[in-house]
Amino acid sequence: MAPNFLGTDELNENDMLMEELPPEAALDGPPPDLDHLLQRTLGTVREERYQAVRRRGRITALSSTLVVAGVLAGGVWLGQGMGVGGTESVDALLQGTSSSGARMAVQVTDTEGGLKLVATVHGMQDGEACWLVVHTKDGRTFTAGSWRAHGGEVTLAGSAMVRAGDVTGVSVVDHDRLPLVTAN
């Protein structure tokens, strides 16, 4: 008897495997338009990536512009609140000299929240604890700032919850609340 290289069972198994394959598997070689399909697919991927990069660039530019605009608007707003914008006018300029030779000049400006003071004081004793005090028509006093004096001139900004029209004077007082110099 001759040897049986392929048995019936093996042929049936091969037939079953062939039935499971899609018809495209029986083609000889790749489809003829494969290069065109590959080029179209790569072109689509490139275009989508280009659009994503452009979109990201636009978002970055827009957000940067908004941040810069916000910073500028905040600076303008803060500048106006501090009187830098020039919209506030100085309501009073008070000056005074003490018998010991200390001098003081104070700009008084009315603001929405009360009173803003910019005082320039010269001639305080080195190391002296000083308080800037606002005096009103009805006898009240408001502390607007404090510092420790040194040998030179000091410019100090302060504020008080009172209207500029109610101010009768501004003093620099010592630790015992004795006036060192007063500007009227």
XYZ file of C-alpha atoms in Angstrom:
184
model
C 0.000 0.000 0.000
C 1.221 3.508 -0.851
C 1.796 6.011 1.915
C -1.025 8.553 2.354
C 0.479 12.045 2.569
C -2.742 13.941 2.902
C -5.543 12.191 4.593
C -9.200 12.976 4.262
C -9.305 14.583 7.636
C -6.518 16.964 6.725
C -8.228 17.947 3.465
C -11.473 18.665 5.293
C -9.550 20.817 7.772
C -7.952 22.821 4.922
C -11.373 23.336 3.329
C -12.741 24.682 6.604
C -9.831 27.098 6.957
C -10.359 28.381 3.406
C -14.038 29.003 4.138
C -13.125 31.267 7.092
C -10.902 33.570 5.000
C -12.460 36.654 3.397
C -12.555 36.780 -0.408
C -9.824 39.507 -0.453
C -7.310 36.973 0.857
C -7.532 35.023 -2.386
C -6.290 38.038 -4.420
C -2.872 37.894 -5.927
C -0.866 40.698 -4.245
C -2.018 44.059 -2.818
C -4.896 46.022 -4.362
C -3.782 48.079 -7.401
C -4.757 51.430 -5.788
C -2.903 50.733 -2.527
C -0.362 53.556 -3.025
C -3.163 56.006 -3.745
C -5.056 54.877 -0.632
C -1.911 55.211 1.498
C -1.206 58.702 0.129
C -4.807 59.793 0.802
C -4.660 58.448 4.366
C -1.325 60.139 5.084
C -2.623 63.390 3.583
C -5.674 63.273 5.849
C -3.492 62.664 8.920
C -1.173 65.539 7.968
C -4.110 67.927 7.420
C -5.691 67.019 10.761
C -2.383 67.550 12.548
C -1.835 70.908 10.801
C -5.338 72.035 11.824
C -4.721 70.965 15.434
C -1.437 72.902 15.564
C -3.108 76.008 14.090
C -6.011 75.727 16.535
C -3.584 75.383 19.465
C -1.626 78.406 18.210
C -4.791 80.493 17.984
C -5.842 79.497 21.496
C -2.386 80.343 22.855
C -2.376 83.725 21.103
C -5.885 84.541 22.320
C -5.146 83.566 25.914
C -1.871 85.537 25.887
C -3.700 88.584 24.556
C -6.351 88.273 27.260
C -3.723 87.969 29.994
C -1.861 91.055 28.751
C -5.130 93.017 28.464
C -6.083 91.948 31.991
C -2.737 93.024 33.413
C -2.957 96.390 31.675
C -6.550 96.935 32.797
C -5.608 95.998 36.360
C -2.683 98.415 36.280
C -4.903 101.236 35.052
C -7.513 100.423 37.675
C -4.909 100.304 40.464
C -3.286 103.477 39.168
C -6.579 105.327 39.296
C -7.269 104.043 42.793
C -3.868 105.307 43.955
C -4.193 108.675 42.284
C -1.572 107.915 39.632
C -4.065 108.453 36.809
C -4.390 112.144 37.692
C -8.189 112.033 38.115
C -8.026 112.994 41.800
C -7.215 116.500 42.815
C -5.437 117.482 45.991
C -8.052 119.033 48.249
C -5.607 120.702 50.633
C -1.898 121.244 51.078
C -1.066 121.728 54.751
C 2.312 122.930 56.028
C 3.815 123.439 59.427
C 7.080 124.058 61.286
C 7.828 123.350 64.931
C 9.889 125.450 67.317
C 12.591 122.743 67.230
C 12.933 123.151 63.436
C 10.952 120.111 62.282
C 9.003 120.698 59.064
C 6.014 118.933 57.534
C 4.007 119.287 54.316
C 0.877 117.170 53.802
C -1.216 116.635 50.668
C -4.811 115.823 51.611
C -6.948 114.107 48.972
C -10.577 113.017 49.266
C -11.226 109.484 47.974
C -14.287 107.248 47.850
C -13.206 105.423 51.012
C -12.138 108.429 53.059
C -8.989 110.511 53.064
C -5.581 109.898 51.529
C -2.528 111.659 52.937
C 0.988 112.032 51.618
C 3.171 113.651 54.278
C 6.782 114.748 53.912
C 8.434 115.198 57.300
C 11.937 116.477 58.016
C 13.791 117.169 61.260
C 12.540 114.419 63.580
C 14.985 113.133 66.158
C 16.775 109.970 64.960
C 15.078 106.824 66.341
C 11.924 108.658 67.478
C 8.681 106.639 67.187
C 6.282 108.855 65.217
C 2.569 108.704 64.417
C 0.779 110.714 61.741
C -2.506 111.920 63.247
C -5.443 113.658 61.515
C -7.499 116.184 63.545
C -11.134 116.953 62.613
C -13.474 119.898 63.221
C -15.463 117.942 65.821
C -12.321 117.127 67.882
C -11.794 113.529 66.780
C -8.355 112.185 65.856
C -7.438 109.414 63.411
C -4.054 107.718 63.212
C -3.076 107.622 59.522
C 0.381 106.040 59.764
C 3.480 105.443 61.868
C 7.241 105.056 61.442
C 10.534 105.292 63.260
C 12.299 108.528 62.343
C 15.815 108.726 61.012
C 18.091 111.685 60.442
C 16.756 112.544 56.994
C 13.482 113.375 55.326
C 10.691 110.808 55.156
C 7.686 110.697 52.821
C 4.807 108.685 54.175
C 1.427 107.746 52.709
C -1.524 107.199 55.006
C -5.297 107.185 55.106
C -8.168 107.948 57.459
C -11.916 107.419 57.423
C -12.865 111.094 57.309
C -13.699 113.609 54.560
C -11.087 116.218 53.557
C -13.493 119.055 54.373
C -13.629 117.942 58.025
C -9.823 118.106 58.535
C -8.461 120.957 60.640
C -4.862 119.778 60.781
C -2.377 116.926 60.689
C 0.242 116.314 63.382
C 3.234 114.123 63.978
C 3.075 112.950 67.581
C 5.516 111.003 69.735
C 5.025 107.908 71.900
C 3.313 110.008 74.604
C 0.991 111.557 71.986
C 2.703 114.950 72.317
C 2.777 116.874 69.004
C 6.246 117.198 67.428
C 5.064 119.247 64.426
C 1.581 120.252 63.218
C 0.423 121.318 59.751
C -2.709 123.459 59.422
